Coordinates of C-alpha atoms and ligand atoms in Angstrom, one line a residue:
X1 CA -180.2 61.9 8.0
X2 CA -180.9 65.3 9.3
X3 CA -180.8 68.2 7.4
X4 CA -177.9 69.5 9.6
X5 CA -175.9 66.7 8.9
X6 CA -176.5 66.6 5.3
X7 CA -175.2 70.3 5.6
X8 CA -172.2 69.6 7.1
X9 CA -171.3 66.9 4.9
X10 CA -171.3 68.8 2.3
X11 CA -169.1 70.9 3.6
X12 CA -166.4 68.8 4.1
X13 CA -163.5 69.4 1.8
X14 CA -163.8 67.7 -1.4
X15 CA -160.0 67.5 -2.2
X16 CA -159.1 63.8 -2.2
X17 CA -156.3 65.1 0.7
X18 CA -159.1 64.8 2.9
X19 CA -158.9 61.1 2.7
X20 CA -155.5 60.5 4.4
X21 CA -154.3 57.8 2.2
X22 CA -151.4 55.2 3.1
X23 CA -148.6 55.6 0.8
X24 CA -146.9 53.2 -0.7
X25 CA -143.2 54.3 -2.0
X26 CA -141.1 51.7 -3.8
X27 CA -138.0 53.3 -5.3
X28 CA -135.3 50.5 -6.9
X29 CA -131.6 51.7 -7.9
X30 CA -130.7 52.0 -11.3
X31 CA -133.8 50.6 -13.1
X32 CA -134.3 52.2 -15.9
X33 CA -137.1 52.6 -18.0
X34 CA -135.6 50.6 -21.1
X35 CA -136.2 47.8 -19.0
X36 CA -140.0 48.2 -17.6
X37 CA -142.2 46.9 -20.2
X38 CA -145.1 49.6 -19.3
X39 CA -142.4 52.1 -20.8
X40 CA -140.7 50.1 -23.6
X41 CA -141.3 46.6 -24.6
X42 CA -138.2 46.2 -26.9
X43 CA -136.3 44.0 -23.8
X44 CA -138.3 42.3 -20.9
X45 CA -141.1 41.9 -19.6
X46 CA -142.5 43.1 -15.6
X47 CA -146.0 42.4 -15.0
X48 CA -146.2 43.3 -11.9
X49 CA -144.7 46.7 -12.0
X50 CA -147.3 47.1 -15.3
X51 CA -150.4 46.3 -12.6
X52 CA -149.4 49.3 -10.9
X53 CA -149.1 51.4 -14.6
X54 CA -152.4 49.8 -15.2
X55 CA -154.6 50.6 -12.2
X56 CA -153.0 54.1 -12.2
X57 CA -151.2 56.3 -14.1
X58 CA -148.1 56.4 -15.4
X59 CA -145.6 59.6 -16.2
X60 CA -143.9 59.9 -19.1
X61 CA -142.1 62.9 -18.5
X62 CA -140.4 61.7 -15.5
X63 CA -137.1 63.4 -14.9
X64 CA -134.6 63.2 -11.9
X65 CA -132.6 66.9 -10.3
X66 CA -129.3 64.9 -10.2
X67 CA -128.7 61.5 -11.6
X68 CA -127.1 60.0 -8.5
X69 CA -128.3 57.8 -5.8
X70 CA -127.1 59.9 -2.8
X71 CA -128.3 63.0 -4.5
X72 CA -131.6 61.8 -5.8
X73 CA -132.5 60.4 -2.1
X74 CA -132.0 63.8 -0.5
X75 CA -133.7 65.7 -3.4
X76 CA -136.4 63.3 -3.2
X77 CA -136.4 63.6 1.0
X78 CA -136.4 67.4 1.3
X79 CA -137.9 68.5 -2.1
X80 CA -134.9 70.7 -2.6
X81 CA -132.3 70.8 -5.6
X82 CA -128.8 69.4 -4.4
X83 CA -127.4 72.9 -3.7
X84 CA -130.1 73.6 -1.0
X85 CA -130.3 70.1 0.5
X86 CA -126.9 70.0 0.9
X87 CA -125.8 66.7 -0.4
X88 CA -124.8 67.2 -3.9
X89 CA -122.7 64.0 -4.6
X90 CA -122.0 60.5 -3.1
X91 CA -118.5 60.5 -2.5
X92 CA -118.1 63.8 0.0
X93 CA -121.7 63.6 1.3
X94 CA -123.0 63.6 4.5
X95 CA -126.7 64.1 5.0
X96 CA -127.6 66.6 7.1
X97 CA -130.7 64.7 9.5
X98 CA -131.4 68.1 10.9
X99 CA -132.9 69.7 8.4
X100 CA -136.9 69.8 7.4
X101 CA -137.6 66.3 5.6
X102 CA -140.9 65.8 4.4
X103 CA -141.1 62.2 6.5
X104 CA -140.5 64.7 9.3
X105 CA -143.4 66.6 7.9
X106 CA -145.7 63.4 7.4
X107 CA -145.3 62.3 10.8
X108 CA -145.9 66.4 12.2
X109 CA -149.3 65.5 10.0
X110 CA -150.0 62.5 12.2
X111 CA -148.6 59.9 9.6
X112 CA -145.9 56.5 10.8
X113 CA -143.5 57.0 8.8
X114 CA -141.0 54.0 7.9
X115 CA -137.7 52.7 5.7
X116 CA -136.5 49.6 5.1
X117 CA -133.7 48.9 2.2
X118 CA -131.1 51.7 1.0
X119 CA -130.6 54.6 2.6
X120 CA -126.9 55.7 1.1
X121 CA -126.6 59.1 3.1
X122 CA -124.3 58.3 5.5
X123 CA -125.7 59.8 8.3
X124 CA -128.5 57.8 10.1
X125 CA -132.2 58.2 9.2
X126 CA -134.1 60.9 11.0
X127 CA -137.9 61.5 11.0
X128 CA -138.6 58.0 10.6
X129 CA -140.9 55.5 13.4
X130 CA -138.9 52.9 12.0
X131 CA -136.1 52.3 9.7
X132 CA -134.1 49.0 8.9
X133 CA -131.0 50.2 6.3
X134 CA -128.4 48.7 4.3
X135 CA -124.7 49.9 5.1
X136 CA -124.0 51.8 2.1
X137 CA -124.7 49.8 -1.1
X138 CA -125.7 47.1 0.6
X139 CA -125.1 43.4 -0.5
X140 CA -127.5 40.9 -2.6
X141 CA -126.2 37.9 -1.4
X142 CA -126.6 37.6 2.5
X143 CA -127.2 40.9 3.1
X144 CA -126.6 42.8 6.3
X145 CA -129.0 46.0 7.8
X146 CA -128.3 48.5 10.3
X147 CA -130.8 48.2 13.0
X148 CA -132.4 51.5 15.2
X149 CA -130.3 50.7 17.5
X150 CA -127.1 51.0 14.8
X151 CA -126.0 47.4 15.1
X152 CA -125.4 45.7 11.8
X153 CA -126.9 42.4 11.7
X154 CA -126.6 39.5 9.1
X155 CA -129.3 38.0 7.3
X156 CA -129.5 35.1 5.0
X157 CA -131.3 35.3 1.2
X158 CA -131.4 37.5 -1.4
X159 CA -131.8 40.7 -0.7
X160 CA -134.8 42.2 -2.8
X161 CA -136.4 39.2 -1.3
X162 CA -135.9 40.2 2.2
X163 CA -136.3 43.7 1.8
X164 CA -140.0 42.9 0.8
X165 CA -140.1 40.6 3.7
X166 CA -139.3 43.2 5.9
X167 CA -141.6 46.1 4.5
X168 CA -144.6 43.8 4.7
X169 CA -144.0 42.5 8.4
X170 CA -143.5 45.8 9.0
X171 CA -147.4 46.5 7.7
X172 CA -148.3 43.3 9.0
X173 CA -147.3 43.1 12.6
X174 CA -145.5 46.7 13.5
X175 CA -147.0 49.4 12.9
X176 CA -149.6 51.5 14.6
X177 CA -152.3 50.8 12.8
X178 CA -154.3 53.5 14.2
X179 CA -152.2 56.0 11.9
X180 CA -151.9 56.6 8.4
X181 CA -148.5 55.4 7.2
X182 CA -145.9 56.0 4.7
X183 CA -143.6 52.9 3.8
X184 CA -140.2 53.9 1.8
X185 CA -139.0 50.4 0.5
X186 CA -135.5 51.2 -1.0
X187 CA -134.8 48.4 -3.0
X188 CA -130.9 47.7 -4.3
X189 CA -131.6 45.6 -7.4
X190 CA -130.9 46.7 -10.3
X191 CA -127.7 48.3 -9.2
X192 CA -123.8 47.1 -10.7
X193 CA -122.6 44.3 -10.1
X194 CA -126.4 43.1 -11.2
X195 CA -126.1 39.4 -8.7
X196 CA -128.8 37.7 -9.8
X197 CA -130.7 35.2 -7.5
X198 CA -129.9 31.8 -7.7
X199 CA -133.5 30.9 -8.6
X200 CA -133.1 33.3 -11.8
X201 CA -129.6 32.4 -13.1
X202 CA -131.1 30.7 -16.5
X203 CA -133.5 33.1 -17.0
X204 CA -133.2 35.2 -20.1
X205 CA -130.0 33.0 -21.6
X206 CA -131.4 32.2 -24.9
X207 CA -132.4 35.9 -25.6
X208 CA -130.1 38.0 -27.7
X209 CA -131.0 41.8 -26.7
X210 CA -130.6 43.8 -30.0
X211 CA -128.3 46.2 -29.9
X212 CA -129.0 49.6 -29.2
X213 CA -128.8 52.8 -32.0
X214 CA -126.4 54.3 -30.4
X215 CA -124.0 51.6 -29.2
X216 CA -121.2 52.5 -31.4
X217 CA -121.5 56.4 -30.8
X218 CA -118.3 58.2 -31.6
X219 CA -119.2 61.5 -29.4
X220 CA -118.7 63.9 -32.2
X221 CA -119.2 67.4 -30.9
X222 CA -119.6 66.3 -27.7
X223 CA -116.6 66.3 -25.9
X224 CA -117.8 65.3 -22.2
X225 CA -119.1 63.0 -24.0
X226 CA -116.0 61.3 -25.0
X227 CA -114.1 62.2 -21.7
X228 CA -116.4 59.5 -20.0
X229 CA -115.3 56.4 -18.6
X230 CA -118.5 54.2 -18.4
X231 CA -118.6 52.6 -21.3
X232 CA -119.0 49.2 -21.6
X233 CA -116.4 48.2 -23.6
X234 CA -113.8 49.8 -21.8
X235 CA -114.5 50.7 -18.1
X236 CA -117.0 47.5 -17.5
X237 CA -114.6 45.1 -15.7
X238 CA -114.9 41.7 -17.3
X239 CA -114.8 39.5 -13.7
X240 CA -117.1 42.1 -11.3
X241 CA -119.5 43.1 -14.3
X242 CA -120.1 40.0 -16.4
X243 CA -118.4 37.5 -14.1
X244 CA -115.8 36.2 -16.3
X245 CA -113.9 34.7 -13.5
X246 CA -110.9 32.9 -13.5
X247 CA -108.4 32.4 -10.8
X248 CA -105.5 33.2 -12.2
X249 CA -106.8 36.7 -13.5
X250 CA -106.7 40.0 -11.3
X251 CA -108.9 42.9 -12.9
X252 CA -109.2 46.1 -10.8
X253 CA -112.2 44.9 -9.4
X254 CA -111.7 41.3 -8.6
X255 CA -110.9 41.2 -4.9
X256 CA -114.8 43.5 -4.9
X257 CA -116.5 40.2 -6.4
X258 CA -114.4 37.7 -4.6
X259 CA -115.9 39.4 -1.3
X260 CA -119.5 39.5 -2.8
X261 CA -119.2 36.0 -4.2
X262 CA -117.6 34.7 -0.7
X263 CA -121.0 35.9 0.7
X264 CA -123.1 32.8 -0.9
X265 CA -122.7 29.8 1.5
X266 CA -120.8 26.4 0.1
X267 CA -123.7 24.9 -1.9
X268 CA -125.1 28.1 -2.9
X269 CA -121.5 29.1 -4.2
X270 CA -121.6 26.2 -6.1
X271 CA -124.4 26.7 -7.7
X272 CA -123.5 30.3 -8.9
X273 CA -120.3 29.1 -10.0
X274 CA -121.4 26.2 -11.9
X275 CA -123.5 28.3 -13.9
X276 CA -120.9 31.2 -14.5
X277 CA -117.8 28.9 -14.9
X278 CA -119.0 27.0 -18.1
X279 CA -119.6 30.9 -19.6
X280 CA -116.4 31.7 -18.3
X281 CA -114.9 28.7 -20.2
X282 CA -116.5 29.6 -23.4
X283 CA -115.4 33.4 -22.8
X284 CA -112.0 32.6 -22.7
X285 CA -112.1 30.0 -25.6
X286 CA -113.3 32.5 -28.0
X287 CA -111.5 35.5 -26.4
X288 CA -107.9 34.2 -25.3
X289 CA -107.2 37.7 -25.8
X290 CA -108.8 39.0 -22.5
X291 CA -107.0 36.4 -20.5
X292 CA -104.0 38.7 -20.2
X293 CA -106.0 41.3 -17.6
X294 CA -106.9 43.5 -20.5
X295 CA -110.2 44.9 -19.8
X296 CA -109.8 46.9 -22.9
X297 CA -110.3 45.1 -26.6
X298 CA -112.2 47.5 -28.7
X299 CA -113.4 44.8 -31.1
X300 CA -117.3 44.8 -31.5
X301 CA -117.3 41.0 -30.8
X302 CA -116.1 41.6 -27.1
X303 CA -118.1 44.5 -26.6
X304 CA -121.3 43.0 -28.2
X305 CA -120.7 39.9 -25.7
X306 CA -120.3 42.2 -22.7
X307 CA -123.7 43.7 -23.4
X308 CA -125.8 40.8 -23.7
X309 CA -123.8 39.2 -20.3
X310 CA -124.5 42.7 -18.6
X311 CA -128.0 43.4 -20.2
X312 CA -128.7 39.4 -19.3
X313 CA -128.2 39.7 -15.8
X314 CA -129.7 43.2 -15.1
X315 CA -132.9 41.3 -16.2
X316 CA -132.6 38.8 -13.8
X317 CA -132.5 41.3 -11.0
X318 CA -135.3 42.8 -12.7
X319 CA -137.2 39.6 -13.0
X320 CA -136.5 39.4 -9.0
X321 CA -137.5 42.9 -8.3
X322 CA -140.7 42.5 -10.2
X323 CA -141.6 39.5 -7.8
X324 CA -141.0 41.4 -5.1
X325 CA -143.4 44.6 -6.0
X326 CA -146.4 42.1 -7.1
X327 CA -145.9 40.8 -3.8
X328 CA -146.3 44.2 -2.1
X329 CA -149.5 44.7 -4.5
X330 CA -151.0 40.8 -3.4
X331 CA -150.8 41.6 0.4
X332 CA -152.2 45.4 -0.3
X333 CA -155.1 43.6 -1.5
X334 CA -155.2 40.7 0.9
X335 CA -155.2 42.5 3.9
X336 CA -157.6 45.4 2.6
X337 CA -155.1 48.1 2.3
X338 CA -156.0 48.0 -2.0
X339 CA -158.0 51.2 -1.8
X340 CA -156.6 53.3 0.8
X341 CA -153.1 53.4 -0.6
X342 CA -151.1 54.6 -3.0
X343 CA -148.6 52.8 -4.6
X344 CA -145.5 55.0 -6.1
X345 CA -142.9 53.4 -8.1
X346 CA -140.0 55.1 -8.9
X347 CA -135.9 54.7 -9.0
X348 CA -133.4 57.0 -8.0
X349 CA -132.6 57.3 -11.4
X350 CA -132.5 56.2 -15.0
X351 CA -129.5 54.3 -16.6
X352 CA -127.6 53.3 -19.8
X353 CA -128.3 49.9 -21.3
X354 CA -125.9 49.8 -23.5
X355 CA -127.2 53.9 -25.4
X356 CA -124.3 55.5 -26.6
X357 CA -122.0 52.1 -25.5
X358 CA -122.3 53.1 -21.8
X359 CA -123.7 51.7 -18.8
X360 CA -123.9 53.9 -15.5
X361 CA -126.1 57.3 -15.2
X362 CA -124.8 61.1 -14.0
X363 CA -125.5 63.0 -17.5
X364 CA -128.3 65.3 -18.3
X365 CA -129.5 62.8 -21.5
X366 CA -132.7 61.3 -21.7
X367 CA -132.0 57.9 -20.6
X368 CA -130.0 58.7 -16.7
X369 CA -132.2 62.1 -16.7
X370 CA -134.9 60.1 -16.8
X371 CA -136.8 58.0 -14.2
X372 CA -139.4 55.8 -14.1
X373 CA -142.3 57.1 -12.3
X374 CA -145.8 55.4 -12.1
X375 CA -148.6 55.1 -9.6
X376 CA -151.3 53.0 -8.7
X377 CA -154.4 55.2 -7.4
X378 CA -156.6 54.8 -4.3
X379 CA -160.0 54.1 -4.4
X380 CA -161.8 57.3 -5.0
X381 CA -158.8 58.7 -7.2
X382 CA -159.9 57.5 -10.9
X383 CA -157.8 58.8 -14.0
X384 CA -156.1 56.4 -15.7
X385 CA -153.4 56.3 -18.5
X386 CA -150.6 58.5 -19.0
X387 CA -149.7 61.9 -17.5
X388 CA -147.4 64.0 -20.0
X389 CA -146.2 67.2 -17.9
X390 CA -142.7 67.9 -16.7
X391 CA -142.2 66.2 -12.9
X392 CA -139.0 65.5 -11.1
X393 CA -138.4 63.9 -8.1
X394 CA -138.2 67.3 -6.0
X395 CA -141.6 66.8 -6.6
X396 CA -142.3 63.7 -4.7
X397 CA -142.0 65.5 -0.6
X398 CA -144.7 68.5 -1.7
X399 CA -147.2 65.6 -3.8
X400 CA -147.0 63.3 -0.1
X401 CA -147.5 66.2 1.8
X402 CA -150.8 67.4 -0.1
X403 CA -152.1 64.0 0.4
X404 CA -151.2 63.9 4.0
X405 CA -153.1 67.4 4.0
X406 CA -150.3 68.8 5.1
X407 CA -149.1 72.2 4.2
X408 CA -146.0 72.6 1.8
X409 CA -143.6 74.5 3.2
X410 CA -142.9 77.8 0.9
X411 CA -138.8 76.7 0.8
X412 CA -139.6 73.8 -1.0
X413 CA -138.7 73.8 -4.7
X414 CA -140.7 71.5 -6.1
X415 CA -144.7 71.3 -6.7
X416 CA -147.4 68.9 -5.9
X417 CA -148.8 66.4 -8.3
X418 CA -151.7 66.0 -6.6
X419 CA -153.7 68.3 -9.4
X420 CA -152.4 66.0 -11.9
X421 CA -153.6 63.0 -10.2
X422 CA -156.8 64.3 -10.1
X423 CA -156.7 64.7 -13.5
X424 CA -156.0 68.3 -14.5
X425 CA -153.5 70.2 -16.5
X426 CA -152.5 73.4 -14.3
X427 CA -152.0 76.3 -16.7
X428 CA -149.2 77.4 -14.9
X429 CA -147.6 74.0 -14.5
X430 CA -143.8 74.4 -15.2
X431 CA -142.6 74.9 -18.6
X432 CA -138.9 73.7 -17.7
X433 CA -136.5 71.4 -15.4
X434 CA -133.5 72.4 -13.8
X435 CA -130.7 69.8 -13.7
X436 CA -127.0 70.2 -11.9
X437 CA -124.7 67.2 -11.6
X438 CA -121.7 67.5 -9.4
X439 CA -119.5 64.5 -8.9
X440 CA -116.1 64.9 -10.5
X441 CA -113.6 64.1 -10.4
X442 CA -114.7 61.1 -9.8
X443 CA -115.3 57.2 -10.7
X444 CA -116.8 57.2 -14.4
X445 CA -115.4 60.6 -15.0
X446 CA -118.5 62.5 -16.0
X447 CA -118.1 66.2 -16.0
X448 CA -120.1 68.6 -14.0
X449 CA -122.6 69.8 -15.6
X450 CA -125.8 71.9 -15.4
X451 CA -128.5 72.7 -17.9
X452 CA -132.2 73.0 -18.8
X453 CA -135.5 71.0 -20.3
X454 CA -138.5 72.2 -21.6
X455 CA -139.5 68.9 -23.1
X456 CA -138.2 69.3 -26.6
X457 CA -134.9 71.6 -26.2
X458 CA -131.9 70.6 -23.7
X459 CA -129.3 72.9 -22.8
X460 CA -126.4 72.1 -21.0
X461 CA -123.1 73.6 -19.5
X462 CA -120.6 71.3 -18.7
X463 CA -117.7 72.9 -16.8
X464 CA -115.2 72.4 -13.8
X465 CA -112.1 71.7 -16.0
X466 CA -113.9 72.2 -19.5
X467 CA -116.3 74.5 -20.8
X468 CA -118.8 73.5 -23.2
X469 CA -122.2 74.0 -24.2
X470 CA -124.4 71.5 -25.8
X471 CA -127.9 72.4 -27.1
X472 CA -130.4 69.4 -28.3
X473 CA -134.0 69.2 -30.3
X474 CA -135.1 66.1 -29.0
X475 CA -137.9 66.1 -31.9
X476 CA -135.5 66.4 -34.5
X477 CA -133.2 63.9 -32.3
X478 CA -134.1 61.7 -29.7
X479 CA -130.5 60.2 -29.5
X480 CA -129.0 63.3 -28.9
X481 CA -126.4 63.0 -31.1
X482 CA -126.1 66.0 -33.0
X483 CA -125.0 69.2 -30.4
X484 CA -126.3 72.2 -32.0
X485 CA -124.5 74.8 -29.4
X486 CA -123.2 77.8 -32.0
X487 CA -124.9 76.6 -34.5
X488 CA -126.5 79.3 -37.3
X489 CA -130.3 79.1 -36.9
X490 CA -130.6 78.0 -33.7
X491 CA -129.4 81.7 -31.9
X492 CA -132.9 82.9 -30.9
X493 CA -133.3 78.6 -29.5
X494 CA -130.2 79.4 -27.4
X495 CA -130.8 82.6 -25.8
X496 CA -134.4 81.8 -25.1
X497 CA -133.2 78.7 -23.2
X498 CA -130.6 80.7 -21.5
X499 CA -132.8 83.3 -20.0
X500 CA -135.2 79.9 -18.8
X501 CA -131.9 78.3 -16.9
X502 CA -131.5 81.7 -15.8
X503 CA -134.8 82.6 -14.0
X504 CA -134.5 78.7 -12.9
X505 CA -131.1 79.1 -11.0
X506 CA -132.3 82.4 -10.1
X507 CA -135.5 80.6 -8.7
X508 CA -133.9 77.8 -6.8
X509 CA -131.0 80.7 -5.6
X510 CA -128.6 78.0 -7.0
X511 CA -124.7 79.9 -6.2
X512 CA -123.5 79.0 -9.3
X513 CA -125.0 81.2 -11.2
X514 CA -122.6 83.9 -9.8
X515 CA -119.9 81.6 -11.1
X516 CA -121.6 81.4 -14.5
X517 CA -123.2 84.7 -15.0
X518 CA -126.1 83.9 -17.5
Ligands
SGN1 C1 -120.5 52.4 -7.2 C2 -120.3 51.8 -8.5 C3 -120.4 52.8 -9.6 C4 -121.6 53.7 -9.5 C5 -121.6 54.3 -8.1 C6 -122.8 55.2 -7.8 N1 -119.0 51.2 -8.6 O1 -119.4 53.2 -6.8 O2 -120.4 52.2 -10.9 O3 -121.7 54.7 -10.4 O4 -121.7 53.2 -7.1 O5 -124.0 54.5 -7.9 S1 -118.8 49.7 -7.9 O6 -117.5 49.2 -8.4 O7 -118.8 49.9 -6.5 O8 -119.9 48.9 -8.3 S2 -125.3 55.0 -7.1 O9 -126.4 54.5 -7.8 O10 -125.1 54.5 -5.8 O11 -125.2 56.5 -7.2
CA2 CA1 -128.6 54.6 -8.4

């Protein structure tokens, strides 16, 4: 080697963005990380998404801008809270494809940018080489996908299994593999009504889940709390949720499974409804009670039956899902893309298994404000084990475009992680999260609300047609059961927290700040 050479190679750019890494972005629906035995090992067990905790890191402050899908995909697209991306709830939300996306970004910095799986923002996907979507939830059981040319076309299998099929033909056979890529498989699973495949039905049927501390919370002092309808007692129907089916019984949301069900073919319906019929049988045996319509019992024997039915068959989608994602790490490694990519896994949002009696997401606590987030590092990126600073998925679009070795555009709220991946701890690294939920009135009836982390102390303004505060040490307690808001001794807590959701809303030029002068 020459001297020259030797000169010039040292002056190329050390920053692992020089590498151009593939990336790798799995994000499920719903999965929570109660159920993802890298986080918590009290229900299931996932292997395979623990091989990507394992040869990687894995967050444990992992928080989401807006616990909704719609939201959380925009937020996670654009990098922006809800208020500046535009789409701030599912139900009146249209994404507007014109404006700056980071895959728009990636493939300005030369990357292929592809999405196959959910998509959930009504209008089609822009800044993508490919994209293969479901129509709005999408189905398990025979799904169909909206092609690029906007036909809708029926396929047959379950549908975390041909979503994976999909992402890694794409690799295999469609790309242009002269490019850098970034894959977004969307996954459904583990999204309500939780259709398990066929394969799975048994699974997890002798294991009693214990019961969470919370299950039997009575929402004292918090009274958005109470207003709620997602508990599982009450609001989770007993035919679509935990498949309770008879014939001659018509819940609210009977004709919705009769169509999902009606999906299966002839022998595959069989099979499901062999399995579910005999539990419907013993359902009704013990609870003749429910057979009137009543979705509503109140007796912990009903609602302690509910939750292991709906906590059983969330882990069979889970037990599908995790499959699918060691199937995506096998052929990284089989076809040699192991140490050029980087594998993200993440969901839109956390969820409710059974915490404070609910299923569902949409409020600021810990377990729907949470996500899931871990990764598994290239070759040439080496820390390992857990990373403990505040991130939120605002923060996904700026971390892709530093790898890309992109630049971040300045109208971008949220930061890179790429310093944390390499293993540092940024002085100035945010000392809070700002949060703002908007869909109600609406199904589950959760209130608007807005508020602020700093890792221990939540604060939180829930408004529209209430207005309350609720303030919460998380050391003191995790459950967040105990709303401090007014409380004596916690004054200097409360305006200090204040003055942080202030400067945040300030920051992010969120309009409702003039609504709610802090
Ligand atoms: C559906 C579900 C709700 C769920 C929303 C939003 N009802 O409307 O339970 O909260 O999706 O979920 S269902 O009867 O259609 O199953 S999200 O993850 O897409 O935001
Ligand atoms: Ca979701």
């Amino acid at each position: 080697m020459t001297r020259l050479s030797v000169l010039a190679l040292a002056a190329l750019p050390t920053a692992v963005a020089a590498q151009r890494y593939n990336i790798v972005y799995i994000m499920t629906d719903d999965h929570t990380a109660q159920m993802m035995s890298c986080y918590d090992t009290r229900y299931i067990q996932t292997p395979n998404l623990d091989r990507i905790a394992r040869d990687g890191v894995r967050f444990t402050h992992s928080y989401v801008a807006n616990s909704l899908s719609g939201p959380s995909r925009a937020c996670m697209l654009t990098g922006k809270h809800s208020h500046a991306n535009g789409f701030t709830n599912n139900e009146h939300g249209i994404f507007d494809g014109t404006q700056q996306t980071m895959p728009k970004l990636m493939q300005q910095a030369g990357y292929q940018t592809a999405i196959i799986g959910k998509w959930h923002l009504v209008s089609l996907p822009t800044g993508f080489d490919y994209w293969n979507i479901l129509p709005e939830q999408g189905d398990y059981y025979n799904p169909s996908f909206i092609t690029m040319e906007n036909d809708t076309v029926a396929e047959r299998g379950y549908l975390t299994n041909i979503v994976t099929d999909k992402a890694i033909n794409w690799m295999e056979h469609q790309r242009d593999r002269s490019k850098p890529f970034i894959l977004f498989i969307h996954h459904k699973a583990c999204h309500r009504n939780w259709l398990p495949e066929l394969k799975y039905l048994r699974e997890y049927e002798n294991v009693n889940f214990p019961i969470p501390y919370t299950f039997y919370d009575n929402y004292e002092g918090r009274e958005a709390a109470a207003a709620q309808e997602m508990h599982i007692d009450r609001n989770m129907d007993i035919v679509y949720d935990i498949k309770m089916f008879r014939p001659d019984l018509n819940t609210r949301l009977t004709p919705n499974y009769r169509r999902m069900i009606s999906r299966l073919g002839g022998r595959e319906q069989m099979e499901y409804n062999w399995f579910y019929d005999s539990l419907s049988l013993d359902f009704y045996r013990r609870f003749p009670q429910m057979a009137d319509g009543r979705t509503t019992d109140n007796t912990p024997a009903v609602a302690e039956f509910k939750y292991q039915r709906y906590m059983r068959d969330y882990a069979k989608v889970v037990k599908s899902l995790d499959d699918n994602v060691g199937r995506v790490l096998d052929y990284l490694k089989q076809c040699g893309l192991d140490d050029s990519t980087l594998v993200v896994y993440t969901s839109d949002q956390g969820f409710y298994m059974g915490e404070h009696g609910w299923f569902d997401k949409r409020f600021m606590y810990e377990e729907s404000f949470a996500t899931p987030l871990v990764m598994k590092l290239p070759k040439g990126m080496n820390l390992r084990g857990d990373i403990n600073e505040l991130v939120q998925n605002i923060d996904y679009a700026p971390t892709f475009l530093d790898i890309a070795g992109a630049p971040i555009p300045s109208d971008i709220h949220g930061v890179s992680l790429l310093p944390l991946l390499k293993g540092e701890h940024p002085k100035n690294w945010r000392s809070a999260l700002y949060y703002h939920y908007y869909e109600y009135p609406a199904e589950h009836s959760v209130k608007r609300h807005y508020g602020v982390f700093d890792g221990r102390w939540k604060l939180i303004h829930f408004y529209r047609d209430i207005d309350r505060w609720e303030l919460f040490d998380l050391q003191s307690d995790p459950h967040e059961l105990h709303n401090l808001y007014g409380q004596k001794g916690t004054e200097r807590q409360t305006r200090r927290l204040r003055e942080e959701l202030k400067k945040l809303q300030q920051q992010y030029a969120d309009p409702i700040l003039q609504q709610f002068p802090l």
